[in-house]
Amino acid sequence: MQMDVDTLIRVAAFTGGGIAMGFGAIGAAIGEGYTAAQANVAVSRNPSLSGDLFKNMLVGQAVAESASIFALVIAILLLFLDVPGHSKLTAAALFGAGLCIGFGAIGSGIGSGFPGGQCCMGIARQPAVVSKMTTNMLIGSAVCQTPAIFSMVVALMLLFMDFSKLPLFPTWAALIGAGVSTGLAAIGSGYGGGLAAGASCEGLARQPEAGSNLTTTMLVGQAVAQTPSIFGLLISFILIFKTFPESTSLSAAMALLSAGICMGFGGIGPGIGNGMAAEGAVRWVARNIKSAGELMRIMLVGQAVSQSTSIYAMVISLVLIFVL
Amino acid sequence: MAIEGVDIVKAAAFLGAGISMGLGAIGPGVGEGMVAAKACEAIGKNPKEAGLLTRTMLVGQAVSESTGIYSLVIALLLLFVV
């Protein structure tokens, strides 16, 4: 079957756009559903606060929504944009962009729902600290969005950079791999960051005077949970910016695609695990503030060990890119 | 693009190495995170035993890590030996 370049580019753009919005819709919907569910429980506990709770639910949901709005933007760009450069590589880049934001929006969407929901429950429990709760929720869920923003950055780079002068083989695999790497690695970090942010909202309602300790522990925990998605971003940048010598062998292409798949999947587990560790630490800082330092220490040690598998994945990816 | 047998085998080995290490990293990451979360809970409840709890956590995580190391070994075998 022979296809001219323009047809191939449109096929890739439309498939990529469908994947971007289809996968990108999963996370935000689940996250917002969680927020709304918790808001309902909170209203039934304390109906006199329904106004505040309703407002907070909507603010929390709006932040969670942003991940899927990123996906919507990329999907619309893929459908209607007149892309720079017309080569078969453009087709690979567009498909990669769709994969990247589609996968990348899942984790942040789900994760941002947790602080929203826990904030509503917290307000019902401790109405005196409404504004503190909302601020804490916004900080937490904003950090949850960063993996989705990384995916958006990579997707935009794949959309707008001109790859037409590079050799088609094996660069096509590098571009798809770049999309998969950041996209998949963002799932774990977004979800994990949300766990920590949810626990800090719950803790703030339980122990408002522990506020600054809770926010600090949450931010440190989230920052560590973010690292797998930063590894994913690093691998994506290498795959996008490194010029690979022309080679028509299948193995050269598969090494680059495999590097992206390896780092992408490898980032999911450690991201979720780091988030769980941070959630545990934040939850117990609220219950036992005297041990805050001890908890921070054990959280970081536990996270470091949990991180190790994503470092293995990065090593294998770098070997696939540079050694083979 | 002509594809030869040797090339296809190499390509499959590379792809297999990526899938092995990528998917293999998910389980240990989540499992070790659960251990760390529970260790935080335990220290929150009983801070005096922090040293003992840290040790228990690390040993538990090391065991959980083993499947990640198996994945790493298989990935390296696929890349360099097979």
PDB file of C-alpha atoms in Angstrom, chain A residues 25-305:
ATOM      1  CA  ALA A  25     -10.541  12.114  29.640  1.00  0.00           C
ATOM      2  CA  ILE A  26     -10.075   9.169  32.032  1.00  0.00           C
ATOM      3  CA  GLY A  27      -8.200  10.818  34.873  1.00  0.00           C
ATOM      4  CA  ALA A  28     -10.020  14.113  35.336  1.00  0.00           C
ATOM      5  CA  ALA A  29     -13.400  12.391  35.284  1.00  0.00           C
ATOM      6  CA  ILE A  30     -12.412   9.944  38.036  1.00  0.00           C
ATOM      7  CA  GLY A  31     -10.778  12.684  40.114  1.00  0.00           C
ATOM      8  CA  GLU A  32     -13.767  14.990  39.857  1.00  0.00           C
ATOM      9  CA  GLY A  33     -16.110  12.131  40.672  1.00  0.00           C
ATOM     10  CA  TYR A  34     -14.139  11.471  43.849  1.00  0.00           C
ATOM     11  CA  THR A  35     -14.289  15.158  44.806  1.00  0.00           C
ATOM     12  CA  ALA A  36     -18.039  15.282  44.227  1.00  0.00           C
ATOM     13  CA  ALA A  37     -18.588  12.064  46.180  1.00  0.00           C
ATOM     14  CA  GLN A  38     -16.697  13.438  49.185  1.00  0.00           C
ATOM     15  CA  ALA A  39     -18.560  16.752  48.871  1.00  0.00           C
ATOM     16  CA  ASN A  40     -21.860  14.881  49.088  1.00  0.00           C
ATOM     17  CA  VAL A  41     -20.768  13.071  52.240  1.00  0.00           C
ATOM     18  CA  ALA A  42     -19.573  16.383  53.677  1.00  0.00           C
ATOM     19  CA  VAL A  43     -22.877  18.143  52.968  1.00  0.00           C
ATOM     20  CA  SER A  44     -24.812  15.344  54.631  1.00  0.00           C
ATOM     21  CA  ARG A  45     -22.631  15.700  57.723  1.00  0.00           C
ATOM     22  CA  ASN A  46     -22.884  19.442  57.930  1.00  0.00           C
ATOM     23  CA  PRO A  47     -25.704  20.791  55.722  1.00  0.00           C
ATOM     24  CA  SER A  48     -25.391  24.340  57.067  1.00  0.00           C
ATOM     25  CA  LEU A  49     -22.064  24.680  55.208  1.00  0.00           C
ATOM     26  CA  SER A  50     -23.419  23.607  51.859  1.00  0.00           C
ATOM     27  CA  GLY A  51     -22.506  26.965  50.246  1.00  0.00           C
ATOM     28  CA  ASP A  52     -18.828  26.752  51.228  1.00  0.00           C
ATOM     29  CA  LEU A  53     -18.681  23.080  50.348  1.00  0.00           C
ATOM     30  CA  PHE A  54     -20.246  23.635  46.947  1.00  0.00           C
ATOM     31  CA  LYS A  55     -17.774  26.418  46.181  1.00  0.00           C
ATOM     32  CA  ASN A  56     -14.812  24.291  47.277  1.00  0.00           C
ATOM     33  CA  MET A  57     -16.001  21.303  45.307  1.00  0.00           C
ATOM     34  CA  LEU A  58     -16.142  23.398  42.151  1.00  0.00           C
ATOM     35  CA  VAL A  59     -12.700  24.954  42.722  1.00  0.00           C
ATOM     36  CA  GLY A  60     -11.184  21.514  43.353  1.00  0.00           C
ATOM     37  CA  GLN A  61     -12.864  20.064  40.297  1.00  0.00           C
ATOM     38  CA  ALA A  62     -11.737  22.980  38.147  1.00  0.00           C
ATOM     39  CA  VAL A  63      -8.085  22.250  38.989  1.00  0.00           C
ATOM     40  CA  ALA A  64      -8.563  18.538  38.285  1.00  0.00           C
ATOM     41  CA  GLU A  65     -10.204  19.433  34.989  1.00  0.00           C
ATOM     42  CA  SER A  66      -7.140  21.285  33.732  1.00  0.00           C
ATOM     43  CA  ALA A  67      -5.312  18.028  32.912  1.00  0.00           C
ATOM     44  CA  SER A  68      -7.993  16.988  30.471  1.00  0.00           C
ATOM     45  CA  ILE A  69      -8.196  20.528  29.084  1.00  0.00           C
ATOM     46  CA  PHE A  70      -4.507  20.193  28.156  1.00  0.00           C
ATOM     47  CA  ALA A  71      -5.465  17.015  26.306  1.00  0.00           C
ATOM     48  CA  LEU A  72      -8.346  18.804  24.602  1.00  0.00           C
ATOM     49  CA  VAL A  73      -6.046  21.622  23.437  1.00  0.00           C
ATOM     50  CA  ILE A  74      -3.534  19.176  21.955  1.00  0.00           C
ATOM     51  CA  ALA A  75      -6.322  17.133  20.330  1.00  0.00           C
ATOM     52  CA  ILE A  76      -7.790  20.250  18.691  1.00  0.00           C
ATOM     53  CA  LEU A  77      -4.329  21.347  17.534  1.00  0.00           C
ATOM     54  CA  LEU A  78      -3.789  17.881  16.037  1.00  0.00           C
ATOM     55  CA  LEU A  79      -7.093  18.100  14.174  1.00  0.00           C
ATOM     56  CA  PHE A  80      -6.773  21.606  12.761  1.00  0.00           C
ATOM     57  CA  LEU A  81      -3.152  22.768  12.916  1.00  0.00           C
ATOM     58  CA  ASP A  82      -1.179  23.224   9.727  1.00  0.00           C
ATOM     59  CA  VAL A  83       2.046  21.624  10.980  1.00  0.00           C
ATOM     60  CA  PRO A  84       5.531  22.813  10.058  1.00  0.00           C
ATOM     61  CA  GLY A  85       7.531  20.449   7.878  1.00  0.00           C
ATOM     62  CA  HIS A  86       6.060  17.814   5.649  1.00  0.00           C
ATOM     63  CA  SER A  87       7.823  14.518   5.950  1.00  0.00           C
ATOM     64  CA  LYS A  88       7.002  11.100   7.270  1.00  0.00           C
ATOM     65  CA  LEU A  89       8.767  12.146  10.482  1.00  0.00           C
ATOM     66  CA  THR A  90       6.098  14.797  11.048  1.00  0.00           C
ATOM     67  CA  ALA A  91       3.561  11.982  11.136  1.00  0.00           C
ATOM     68  CA  ALA A  92       5.573  10.171  13.833  1.00  0.00           C
ATOM     69  CA  ALA A  93       5.926  13.377  15.841  1.00  0.00           C
ATOM     70  CA  LEU A  94       2.171  14.090  15.747  1.00  0.00           C
ATOM     71  CA  PHE A  95       1.302  10.553  16.807  1.00  0.00           C
ATOM     72  CA  GLY A  96       3.850  10.804  19.637  1.00  0.00           C
ATOM     73  CA  ALA A  97       2.335  14.101  20.786  1.00  0.00           C
ATOM     74  CA  GLY A  98      -1.105  12.500  21.033  1.00  0.00           C
ATOM     75  CA  LEU A  99       0.220   9.539  23.036  1.00  0.00           C
ATOM     76  CA  CYS A 100       2.160  11.858  25.337  1.00  0.00           C
ATOM     77  CA  ILE A 101      -0.665  14.103  26.499  1.00  0.00           C
ATOM     78  CA  GLY A 102      -3.232  11.292  26.424  1.00  0.00           C
ATOM     79  CA  PHE A 103      -1.309   9.151  28.927  1.00  0.00           C
ATOM     80  CA  GLY A 104       0.092  12.168  30.769  1.00  0.00           C
ATOM     81  CA  ALA A 105      -3.313  13.557  31.741  1.00  0.00           C
ATOM     82  CA  ILE A 106      -4.471  10.355  33.484  1.00  0.00           C
ATOM     83  CA  GLY A 107      -2.452  10.556  36.702  1.00  0.00           C
ATOM     84  CA  SER A 108      -2.781  14.280  37.337  1.00  0.00           C
ATOM     85  CA  GLY A 109      -6.532  14.160  36.778  1.00  0.00           C
ATOM     86  CA  ILE A 110      -7.077  11.367  39.309  1.00  0.00           C
ATOM     87  CA  GLY A 111      -4.522  12.797  41.733  1.00  0.00           C
ATOM     88  CA  SER A 112      -5.986  16.301  41.825  1.00  0.00           C
ATOM     89  CA  GLY A 113      -9.326  14.845  42.838  1.00  0.00           C
ATOM     90  CA  PHE A 114      -7.975  13.628  46.204  1.00  0.00           C
ATOM     91  CA  PRO A 115      -7.146  17.051  47.734  1.00  0.00           C
ATOM     92  CA  GLY A 116     -10.461  18.417  46.449  1.00  0.00           C
ATOM     93  CA  GLY A 117     -12.447  15.655  48.120  1.00  0.00           C
ATOM     94  CA  GLN A 118     -10.478  15.670  51.365  1.00  0.00           C
ATOM     95  CA  CYS A 119     -10.764  19.455  51.516  1.00  0.00           C
ATOM     96  CA  CYS A 120     -14.573  19.210  51.389  1.00  0.00           C
ATOM     97  CA  MET A 121     -14.576  16.581  54.141  1.00  0.00           C
ATOM     98  CA  GLY A 122     -12.201  18.738  56.159  1.00  0.00           C
ATOM     99  CA  ILE A 123     -14.394  21.820  55.898  1.00  0.00           C
ATOM    100  CA  ALA A 124     -17.387  19.875  57.177  1.00  0.00           C
ATOM    101  CA  ARG A 125     -15.299  18.780  60.118  1.00  0.00           C
ATOM    102  CA  GLN A 126     -13.489  22.018  60.905  1.00  0.00           C
ATOM    103  CA  PRO A 127     -15.403  24.986  59.437  1.00  0.00           C
ATOM    104  CA  ALA A 128     -13.184  27.519  61.229  1.00  0.00           C
ATOM    105  CA  VAL A 129     -10.241  27.019  58.850  1.00  0.00           C
ATOM    106  CA  VAL A 130     -12.022  27.162  55.490  1.00  0.00           C
ATOM    107  CA  SER A 131      -9.581  29.562  53.835  1.00  0.00           C
ATOM    108  CA  LYS A 132      -6.518  27.696  55.111  1.00  0.00           C
ATOM    109  CA  MET A 133      -7.993  24.466  53.765  1.00  0.00           C
ATOM    110  CA  THR A 134      -8.695  25.958  50.344  1.00  0.00           C
ATOM    111  CA  THR A 135      -5.166  27.384  50.084  1.00  0.00           C
ATOM    112  CA  ASN A 136      -3.628  24.064  51.061  1.00  0.00           C
ATOM    113  CA  MET A 137      -5.831  22.237  48.560  1.00  0.00           C
ATOM    114  CA  LEU A 138      -4.852  24.618  45.756  1.00  0.00           C
ATOM    115  CA  ILE A 139      -1.116  24.269  46.476  1.00  0.00           C
ATOM    116  CA  GLY A 140      -1.384  20.489  46.624  1.00  0.00           C
ATOM    117  CA  SER A 141      -3.437  20.070  43.494  1.00  0.00           C
ATOM    118  CA  ALA A 142      -1.326  22.576  41.555  1.00  0.00           C
ATOM    119  CA  VAL A 143       1.760  20.444  42.243  1.00  0.00           C
ATOM    120  CA  CYS A 144      -0.235  17.386  41.084  1.00  0.00           C
ATOM    121  CA  GLN A 145      -0.701  19.068  37.730  1.00  0.00           C
ATOM    122  CA  THR A 146       3.023  19.367  36.971  1.00  0.00           C
ATOM    123  CA  PRO A 147       3.378  15.898  35.390  1.00  0.00           C
ATOM    124  CA  ALA A 148       0.514  16.761  33.033  1.00  0.00           C
ATOM    125  CA  ILE A 149       2.279  20.038  32.240  1.00  0.00           C
ATOM    126  CA  PHE A 150       5.498  18.140  31.454  1.00  0.00           C
ATOM    127  CA  SER A 151       3.483  16.007  29.023  1.00  0.00           C
ATOM    128  CA  MET A 152       1.949  19.106  27.504  1.00  0.00           C
ATOM    129  CA  VAL A 153       5.432  20.623  26.997  1.00  0.00           C
ATOM    130  CA  VAL A 154       6.708  17.505  25.240  1.00  0.00           C
ATOM    131  CA  ALA A 155       3.539  17.282  23.134  1.00  0.00           C
ATOM    132  CA  LEU A 156       3.884  20.930  22.047  1.00  0.00           C
ATOM    133  CA  MET A 157       7.556  20.397  21.190  1.00  0.00           C
ATOM    134  CA  LEU A 158       6.644  17.396  19.058  1.00  0.00           C
ATOM    135  CA  LEU A 159       3.921  19.440  17.368  1.00  0.00           C
ATOM    136  CA  PHE A 160       5.876  22.566  16.576  1.00  0.00           C
ATOM    137  CA  MET A 161       9.475  21.480  15.998  1.00  0.00           C
ATOM    138  CA  ASP A 162      10.538  20.843  12.441  1.00  0.00           C
ATOM    139  CA  PHE A 163      12.035  17.362  12.143  1.00  0.00           C
ATOM    140  CA  SER A 164      11.965  17.154   8.348  1.00  0.00           C
ATOM    141  CA  LYS A 165      15.744  17.394   7.928  1.00  0.00           C
ATOM    142  CA  LEU A 166      16.516  14.404  10.163  1.00  0.00           C
ATOM    143  CA  PRO A 167      16.861  10.888   8.763  1.00  0.00           C
ATOM    144  CA  LEU A 168      13.522   9.050   8.799  1.00  0.00           C
ATOM    145  CA  PHE A 169      15.115   5.827  10.072  1.00  0.00           C
ATOM    146  CA  PRO A 170      15.492   5.547  13.067  1.00  0.00           C
ATOM    147  CA  THR A 171      14.276   9.030  14.174  1.00  0.00           C
ATOM    148  CA  TRP A 172      10.603   8.021  13.813  1.00  0.00           C
ATOM    149  CA  ALA A 173      10.993   5.605  16.715  1.00  0.00           C
ATOM    150  CA  ALA A 174      12.766   8.248  18.821  1.00  0.00           C
ATOM    151  CA  LEU A 175       9.860  10.681  18.413  1.00  0.00           C
ATOM    152  CA  ILE A 176       7.192   8.123  19.347  1.00  0.00           C
ATOM    153  CA  GLY A 177       9.399   6.940  22.215  1.00  0.00           C
ATOM    154  CA  ALA A 178       9.737  10.534  23.451  1.00  0.00           C
ATOM    155  CA  GLY A 179       5.958  10.832  23.658  1.00  0.00           C
ATOM    156  CA  VAL A 180       5.501   7.495  25.434  1.00  0.00           C
ATOM    157  CA  SER A 181       8.282   8.188  27.956  1.00  0.00           C
ATOM    158  CA  THR A 182       6.935  11.416  29.460  1.00  0.00           C
ATOM    159  CA  GLY A 183       3.301  10.400  28.997  1.00  0.00           C
ATOM    160  CA  LEU A 184       3.449   7.104  30.876  1.00  0.00           C
ATOM    161  CA  ALA A 185       5.900   8.319  33.533  1.00  0.00           C
ATOM    162  CA  ALA A 186       3.506  11.162  34.360  1.00  0.00           C
ATOM    163  CA  ILE A 187       0.763   8.713  35.426  1.00  0.00           C
ATOM    164  CA  GLY A 188       2.491   7.608  38.616  1.00  0.00           C
ATOM    165  CA  SER A 189       3.747  11.026  39.694  1.00  0.00           C
ATOM    166  CA  GLY A 190       0.379  12.695  39.214  1.00  0.00           C
ATOM    167  CA  TYR A 191      -1.458  10.004  41.148  1.00  0.00           C
ATOM    168  CA  GLY A 192       1.161   9.815  43.895  1.00  0.00           C
ATOM    169  CA  GLY A 193       1.297  13.581  44.358  1.00  0.00           C
ATOM    170  CA  GLY A 194      -2.479  13.548  44.770  1.00  0.00           C
ATOM    171  CA  LEU A 195      -2.317  10.979  47.585  1.00  0.00           C
ATOM    172  CA  ALA A 196       0.046  13.240  49.543  1.00  0.00           C
ATOM    173  CA  ALA A 197      -2.056  16.350  48.918  1.00  0.00           C
ATOM    174  CA  GLY A 198      -5.257  14.577  49.986  1.00  0.00           C
ATOM    175  CA  ALA A 199      -3.681  13.425  53.231  1.00  0.00           C
ATOM    176  CA  SER A 200      -2.492  16.950  54.016  1.00  0.00           C
ATOM    177  CA  CYS A 201      -6.029  18.358  53.608  1.00  0.00           C
ATOM    178  CA  GLU A 202      -7.386  15.639  55.867  1.00  0.00           C
ATOM    179  CA  GLY A 203      -4.635  16.325  58.398  1.00  0.00           C
ATOM    180  CA  LEU A 204      -5.210  20.056  58.383  1.00  0.00           C
ATOM    181  CA  ALA A 205      -8.832  19.550  59.412  1.00  0.00           C
ATOM    182  CA  ARG A 206      -7.787  17.211  62.193  1.00  0.00           C
ATOM    183  CA  GLN A 207      -4.990  19.407  63.523  1.00  0.00           C
ATOM    184  CA  PRO A 208      -5.139  22.991  62.140  1.00  0.00           C
ATOM    185  CA  GLU A 209      -2.193  24.153  64.242  1.00  0.00           C
ATOM    186  CA  ALA A 210       0.078  21.635  62.448  1.00  0.00           C
ATOM    187  CA  GLY A 211      -0.589  23.540  59.206  1.00  0.00           C
ATOM    188  CA  SER A 212       2.928  24.607  58.273  1.00  0.00           C
ATOM    189  CA  ASN A 213       4.432  21.203  59.138  1.00  0.00           C
ATOM    190  CA  LEU A 214       1.786  19.503  57.028  1.00  0.00           C
ATOM    191  CA  THR A 215       2.341  21.723  54.005  1.00  0.00           C
ATOM    192  CA  THR A 216       6.123  21.286  54.232  1.00  0.00           C
ATOM    193  CA  THR A 217       5.935  17.495  54.509  1.00  0.00           C
ATOM    194  CA  MET A 218       3.418  17.406  51.663  1.00  0.00           C
ATOM    195  CA  LEU A 219       5.605  19.520  49.377  1.00  0.00           C
ATOM    196  CA  VAL A 220       8.789  17.544  50.104  1.00  0.00           C
ATOM    197  CA  GLY A 221       6.910  14.278  49.559  1.00  0.00           C
ATOM    198  CA  GLN A 222       5.344  15.511  46.349  1.00  0.00           C
ATOM    199  CA  ALA A 223       8.676  16.793  45.059  1.00  0.00           C
ATOM    200  CA  VAL A 224      10.221  13.340  45.479  1.00  0.00           C
ATOM    201  CA  ALA A 225       7.130  11.717  43.930  1.00  0.00           C
ATOM    202  CA  GLN A 226       7.635  14.032  40.965  1.00  0.00           C
ATOM    203  CA  THR A 227      11.119  12.719  40.129  1.00  0.00           C
ATOM    204  CA  PRO A 228      10.036   9.695  38.018  1.00  0.00           C
ATOM    205  CA  SER A 229       8.183  12.053  35.706  1.00  0.00           C
ATOM    206  CA  ILE A 230      11.287  14.250  35.529  1.00  0.00           C
ATOM    207  CA  PHE A 231      13.305  11.168  34.517  1.00  0.00           C
ATOM    208  CA  GLY A 232      10.681  10.573  31.821  1.00  0.00           C
ATOM    209  CA  LEU A 233      11.018  14.161  30.654  1.00  0.00           C
ATOM    210  CA  LEU A 234      14.809  13.799  30.539  1.00  0.00           C
ATOM    211  CA  ILE A 235      14.624  10.693  28.339  1.00  0.00           C
ATOM    212  CA  SER A 236      12.106  12.472  26.087  1.00  0.00           C
ATOM    213  CA  PHE A 237      14.397  15.489  25.668  1.00  0.00           C
ATOM    214  CA  ILE A 238      17.348  13.242  24.793  1.00  0.00           C
ATOM    215  CA  LEU A 239      15.221  11.372  22.237  1.00  0.00           C
ATOM    216  CA  ILE A 240      13.968  14.629  20.710  1.00  0.00           C
ATOM    217  CA  PHE A 241      17.219  16.603  20.596  1.00  0.00           C
ATOM    218  CA  LYS A 242      19.851  13.928  19.896  1.00  0.00           C
ATOM    219  CA  THR A 243      20.577  13.373  16.224  1.00  0.00           C
ATOM    220  CA  PHE A 244      20.705   9.669  15.445  1.00  0.00           C
ATOM    221  CA  PRO A 245      22.830   8.420  12.534  1.00  0.00           C
ATOM    222  CA  GLU A 246      20.796   7.101   9.640  1.00  0.00           C
ATOM    223  CA  SER A 247      20.252   3.366   9.824  1.00  0.00           C
ATOM    224  CA  THR A 248      17.602   1.293   8.105  1.00  0.00           C
ATOM    225  CA  SER A 249      17.987  -1.602  10.525  1.00  0.00           C
ATOM    226  CA  LEU A 250      14.937  -2.423  12.606  1.00  0.00           C
ATOM    227  CA  SER A 251      17.002  -2.902  15.750  1.00  0.00           C
ATOM    228  CA  ALA A 252      18.259   0.702  15.762  1.00  0.00           C
ATOM    229  CA  ALA A 253      14.667   1.958  15.713  1.00  0.00           C
ATOM    230  CA  MET A 254      13.445  -0.540  18.310  1.00  0.00           C
ATOM    231  CA  ALA A 255      16.239   0.452  20.722  1.00  0.00           C
ATOM    232  CA  LEU A 256      14.937   4.044  20.757  1.00  0.00           C
ATOM    233  CA  LEU A 257      11.254   3.100  20.999  1.00  0.00           C
ATOM    234  CA  SER A 258      12.120   0.642  23.739  1.00  0.00           C
ATOM    235  CA  ALA A 259      14.008   3.339  25.674  1.00  0.00           C
ATOM    236  CA  GLY A 260      10.820   5.399  25.783  1.00  0.00           C
ATOM    237  CA  ILE A 261       8.623   2.442  26.769  1.00  0.00           C
ATOM    238  CA  CYS A 262      11.087   1.381  29.469  1.00  0.00           C
ATOM    239  CA  MET A 263      11.300   4.782  31.159  1.00  0.00           C
ATOM    240  CA  GLY A 264       7.577   5.398  30.728  1.00  0.00           C
ATOM    241  CA  PHE A 265       6.344   2.227  32.404  1.00  0.00           C
ATOM    242  CA  GLY A 266       9.271   2.270  34.827  1.00  0.00           C
ATOM    243  CA  GLY A 267       8.165   5.649  36.175  1.00  0.00           C
ATOM    244  CA  ILE A 268       4.603   4.587  37.021  1.00  0.00           C
ATOM    245  CA  GLY A 269       5.267   2.365  40.033  1.00  0.00           C
ATOM    246  CA  PRO A 270       7.835   4.506  41.867  1.00  0.00           C
ATOM    247  CA  GLY A 271       5.643   7.582  41.346  1.00  0.00           C
ATOM    248  CA  ILE A 272       2.671   5.883  43.018  1.00  0.00           C
ATOM    249  CA  GLY A 273       4.880   4.327  45.711  1.00  0.00           C
ATOM    250  CA  ASN A 274       6.545   7.627  46.596  1.00  0.00           C
ATOM    251  CA  GLY A 275       3.120   9.186  46.831  1.00  0.00           C
ATOM    252  CA  MET A 276       1.940   6.448  49.212  1.00  0.00           C
ATOM    253  CA  ALA A 277       4.979   7.018  51.419  1.00  0.00           C
ATOM    254  CA  ALA A 278       4.338  10.762  51.458  1.00  0.00           C
ATOM    255  CA  GLU A 279       0.659  10.141  52.245  1.00  0.00           C
ATOM    256  CA  GLY A 280       1.598   8.001  55.238  1.00  0.00           C
ATOM    257  CA  ALA A 281       4.055  10.584  56.531  1.00  0.00           C
ATOM    258  CA  VAL A 282       1.683  13.537  56.127  1.00  0.00           C
ATOM    259  CA  ARG A 283      -1.192  11.662  57.743  1.00  0.00           C
ATOM    260  CA  TRP A 284       0.893  10.871  60.808  1.00  0.00           C
ATOM    261  CA  VAL A 285       2.436  14.320  61.116  1.00  0.00           C
ATOM    262  CA  ALA A 286      -1.136  15.491  61.738  1.00  0.00           C
ATOM    263  CA  ARG A 287      -1.673  12.830  64.406  1.00  0.00           C
ATOM    264  CA  ASN A 288       1.702  13.021  66.079  1.00  0.00           C
ATOM    265  CA  ILE A 289       3.321  16.365  65.360  1.00  0.00           C
ATOM    266  CA  LYS A 290       6.134  15.780  67.859  1.00  0.00           C
ATOM    267  CA  SER A 291       7.547  13.089  65.582  1.00  0.00           C
ATOM    268  CA  ALA A 292       7.428  15.282  62.446  1.00  0.00           C
ATOM    269  CA  GLY A 293      11.192  15.196  61.958  1.00  0.00           C
ATOM    270  CA  GLU A 294      11.372  11.438  62.437  1.00  0.00           C
ATOM    271  CA  LEU A 295       8.487  10.961  59.995  1.00  0.00           C
ATOM    272  CA  MET A 296      10.112  13.157  57.351  1.00  0.00           C
ATOM    273  CA  ARG A 297      13.314  11.138  57.673  1.00  0.00           C
ATOM    274  CA  ILE A 298      11.636   7.746  57.323  1.00  0.00           C
ATOM    275  CA  MET A 299       9.531   9.055  54.445  1.00  0.00           C
ATOM    276  CA  LEU A 300      12.625  10.136  52.539  1.00  0.00           C
ATOM    277  CA  VAL A 301      14.472   6.866  53.194  1.00  0.00           C
ATOM    278  CA  GLY A 302      11.421   4.859  52.114  1.00  0.00           C
ATOM    279  CA  GLN A 303      10.955   6.983  49.020  1.00  0.00           C
ATOM    280  CA  ALA A 304      14.611   6.657  48.073  1.00  0.00           C
ATOM    281  CA  VAL A 305      14.332   2.864  48.101  1.00  0.00           C
TER     282      VAL A 305
END
